[in-house]
mmCIF file of C-alpha atoms in Angstrom:
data_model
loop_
_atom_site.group_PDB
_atom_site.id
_atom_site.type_symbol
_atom_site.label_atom_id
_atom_site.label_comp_id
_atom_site.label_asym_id
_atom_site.label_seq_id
_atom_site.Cartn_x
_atom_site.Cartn_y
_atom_site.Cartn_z
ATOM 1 C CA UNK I 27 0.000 0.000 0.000
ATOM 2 C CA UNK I 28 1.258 3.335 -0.706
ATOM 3 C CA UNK I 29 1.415 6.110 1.732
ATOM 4 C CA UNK I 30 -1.724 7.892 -0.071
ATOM 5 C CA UNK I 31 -3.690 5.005 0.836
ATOM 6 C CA UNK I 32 -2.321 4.610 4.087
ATOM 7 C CA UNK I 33 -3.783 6.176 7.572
ATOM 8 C CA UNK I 34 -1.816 6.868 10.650
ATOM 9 C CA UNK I 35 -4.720 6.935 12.661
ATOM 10 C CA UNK I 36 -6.373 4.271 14.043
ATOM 11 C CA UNK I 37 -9.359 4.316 15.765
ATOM 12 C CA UNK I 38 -9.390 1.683 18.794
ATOM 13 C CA UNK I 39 -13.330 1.088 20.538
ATOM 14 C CA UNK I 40 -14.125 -0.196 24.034
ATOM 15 C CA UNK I 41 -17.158 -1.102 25.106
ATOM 16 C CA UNK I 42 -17.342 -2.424 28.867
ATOM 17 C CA UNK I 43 -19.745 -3.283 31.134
ATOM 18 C CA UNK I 44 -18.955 -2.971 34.615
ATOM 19 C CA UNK I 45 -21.049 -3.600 37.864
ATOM 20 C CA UNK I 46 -21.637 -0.921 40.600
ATOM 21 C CA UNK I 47 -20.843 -2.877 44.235
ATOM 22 C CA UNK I 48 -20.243 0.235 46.291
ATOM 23 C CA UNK I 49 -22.111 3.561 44.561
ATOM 24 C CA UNK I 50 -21.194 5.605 47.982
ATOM 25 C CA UNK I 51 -17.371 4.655 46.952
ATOM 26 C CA UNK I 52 -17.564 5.225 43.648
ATOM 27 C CA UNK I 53 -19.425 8.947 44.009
ATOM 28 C CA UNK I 54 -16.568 9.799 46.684
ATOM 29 C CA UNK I 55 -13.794 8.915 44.211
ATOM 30 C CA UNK I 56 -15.102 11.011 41.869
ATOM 31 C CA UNK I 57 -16.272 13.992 44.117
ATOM 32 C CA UNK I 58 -12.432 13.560 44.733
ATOM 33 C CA UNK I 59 -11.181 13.632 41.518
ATOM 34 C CA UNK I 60 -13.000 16.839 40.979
ATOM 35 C CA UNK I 61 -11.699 18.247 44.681
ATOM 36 C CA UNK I 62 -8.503 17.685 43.487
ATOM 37 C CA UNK I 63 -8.837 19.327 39.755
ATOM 38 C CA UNK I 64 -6.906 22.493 39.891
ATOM 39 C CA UNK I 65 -7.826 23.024 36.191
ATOM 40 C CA UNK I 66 -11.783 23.134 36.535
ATOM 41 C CA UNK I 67 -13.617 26.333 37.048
ATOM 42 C CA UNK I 68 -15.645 27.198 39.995
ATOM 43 C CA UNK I 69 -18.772 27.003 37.977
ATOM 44 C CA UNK I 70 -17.413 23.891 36.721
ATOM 45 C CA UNK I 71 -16.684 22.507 39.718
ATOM 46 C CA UNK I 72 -20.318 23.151 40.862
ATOM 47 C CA UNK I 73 -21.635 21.490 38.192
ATOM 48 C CA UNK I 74 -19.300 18.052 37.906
ATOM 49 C CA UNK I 75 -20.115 17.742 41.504
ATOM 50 C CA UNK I 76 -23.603 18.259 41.307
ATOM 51 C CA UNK I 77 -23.946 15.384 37.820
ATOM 52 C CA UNK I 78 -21.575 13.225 39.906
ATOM 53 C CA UNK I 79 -23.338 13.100 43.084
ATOM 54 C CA UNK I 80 -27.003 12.611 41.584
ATOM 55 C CA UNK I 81 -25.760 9.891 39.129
ATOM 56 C CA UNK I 82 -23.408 6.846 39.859
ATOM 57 C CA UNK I 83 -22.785 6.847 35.331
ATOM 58 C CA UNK I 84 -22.252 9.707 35.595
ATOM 59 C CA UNK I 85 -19.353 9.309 38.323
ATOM 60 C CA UNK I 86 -18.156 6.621 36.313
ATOM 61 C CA UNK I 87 -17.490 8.863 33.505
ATOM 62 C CA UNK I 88 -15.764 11.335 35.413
ATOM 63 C CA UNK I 89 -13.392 8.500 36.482
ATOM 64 C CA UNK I 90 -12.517 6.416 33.448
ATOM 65 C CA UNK I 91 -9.661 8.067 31.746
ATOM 66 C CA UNK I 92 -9.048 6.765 28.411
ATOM 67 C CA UNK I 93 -5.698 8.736 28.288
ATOM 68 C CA UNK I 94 -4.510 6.161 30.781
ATOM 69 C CA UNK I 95 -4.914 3.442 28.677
ATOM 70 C CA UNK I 96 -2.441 4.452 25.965
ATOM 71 C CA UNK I 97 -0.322 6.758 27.979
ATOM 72 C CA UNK I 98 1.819 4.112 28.372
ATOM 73 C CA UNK I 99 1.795 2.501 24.687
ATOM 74 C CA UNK I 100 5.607 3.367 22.935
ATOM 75 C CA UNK I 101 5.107 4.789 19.390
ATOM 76 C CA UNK I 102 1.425 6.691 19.623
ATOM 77 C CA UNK I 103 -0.007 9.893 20.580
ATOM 78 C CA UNK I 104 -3.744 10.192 21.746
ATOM 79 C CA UNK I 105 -5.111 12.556 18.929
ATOM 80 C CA UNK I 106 -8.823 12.598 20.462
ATOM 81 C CA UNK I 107 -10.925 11.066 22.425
ATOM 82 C CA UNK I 108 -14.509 10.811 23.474
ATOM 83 C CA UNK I 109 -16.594 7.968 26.118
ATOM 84 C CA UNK I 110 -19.457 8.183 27.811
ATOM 85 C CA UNK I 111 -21.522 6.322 30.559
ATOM 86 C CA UNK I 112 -25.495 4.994 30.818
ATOM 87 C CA UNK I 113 -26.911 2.993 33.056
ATOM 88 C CA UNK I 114 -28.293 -0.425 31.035
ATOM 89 C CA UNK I 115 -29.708 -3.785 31.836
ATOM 90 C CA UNK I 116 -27.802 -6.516 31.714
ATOM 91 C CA UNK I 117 -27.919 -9.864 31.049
ATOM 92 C CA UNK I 118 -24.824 -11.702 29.975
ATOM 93 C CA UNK I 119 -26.460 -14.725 29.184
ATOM 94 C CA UNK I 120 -29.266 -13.321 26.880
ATOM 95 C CA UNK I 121 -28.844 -14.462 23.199
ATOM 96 C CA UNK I 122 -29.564 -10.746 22.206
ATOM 97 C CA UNK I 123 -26.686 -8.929 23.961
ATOM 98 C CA UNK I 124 -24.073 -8.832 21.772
ATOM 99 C CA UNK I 125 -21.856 -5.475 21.736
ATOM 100 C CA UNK I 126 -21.012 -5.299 17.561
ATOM 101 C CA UNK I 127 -24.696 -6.292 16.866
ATOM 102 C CA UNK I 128 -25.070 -2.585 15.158
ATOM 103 C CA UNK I 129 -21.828 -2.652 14.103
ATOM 104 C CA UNK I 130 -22.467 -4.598 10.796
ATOM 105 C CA UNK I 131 -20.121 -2.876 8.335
ATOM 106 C CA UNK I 132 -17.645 -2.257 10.920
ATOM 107 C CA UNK I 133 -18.700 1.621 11.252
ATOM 108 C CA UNK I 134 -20.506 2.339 14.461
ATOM 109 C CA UNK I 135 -23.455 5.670 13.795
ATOM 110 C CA UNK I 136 -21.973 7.393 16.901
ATOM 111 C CA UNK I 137 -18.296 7.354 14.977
ATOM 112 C CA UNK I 138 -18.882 10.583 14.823
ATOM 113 C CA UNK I 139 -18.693 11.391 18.783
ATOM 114 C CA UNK I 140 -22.304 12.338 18.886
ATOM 115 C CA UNK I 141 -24.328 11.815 22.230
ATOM 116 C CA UNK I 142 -26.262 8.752 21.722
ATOM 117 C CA UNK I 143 -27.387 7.591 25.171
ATOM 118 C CA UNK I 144 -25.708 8.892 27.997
ATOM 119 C CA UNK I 145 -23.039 11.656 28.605
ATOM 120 C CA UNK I 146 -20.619 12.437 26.581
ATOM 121 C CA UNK I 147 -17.032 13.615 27.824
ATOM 122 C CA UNK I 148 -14.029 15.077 25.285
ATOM 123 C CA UNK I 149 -11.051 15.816 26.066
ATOM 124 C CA UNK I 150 -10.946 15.300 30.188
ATOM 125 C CA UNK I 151 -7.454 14.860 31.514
ATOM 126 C CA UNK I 152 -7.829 14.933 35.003
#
């Protein structure tokens, strides 16, 4: 292939599920995470606490730092990225939960980084 044809970007996707034991613990990290921000605004501040506090997703989201997961890959530089966080039911055993269902042509419709159910976060380095 020449270099025309040839991307340097890749786009990775994670999708995970994960199961809230402890919601007090996992509102208090992030109401610490946000105590500990230097970089947010007052108003900002206000706010993240307030979406944090009210909604364990939405704690979630405030904690899960995709930065971290390549900060430590040699040879790549995060260009952007987006997640988000919803609450969902879940069954792992039901024949219809299947995470690339949608994905049938290997494009997902949120590609994009359009809100499709749940917050959306760009950008967060904290």
């Amino acid at each position: 292939m020449s270099t025309p044809e040839t991307s340097r970007f890749v786009r990775v996707r994670v999708d995970l599920v994960l199961e809230v034991e402890d919601e007090d613990a996992v509102i208090g990290a992030a109401r610490h995470r946000i105590a500990e921000d230097a970089e947010l605004a007052p108003e900002e501040r206000t706010h993240a606490e307030s979406a944090v506090t009210e909604d364990t997703a939405e704690a979630l989201a405030f904690l899960v730092d995709p930065f971290v997961l390549v900060s430590d890959v040699p040879g790549v530089e995060l260009q952007q990225a987006s997640w988000s966080s919803e609450r969902i039911e879940y069954d792992p055993d039901a024949p219809d939960w299947d995470p690339d269902e949608d994905d049938v042509d290997g494009e997902d419709e949120d590609a994009q980084g359009e809100e499709v159910d749940g917050t959306e976060y760009r950008g967060y380095s904290g």
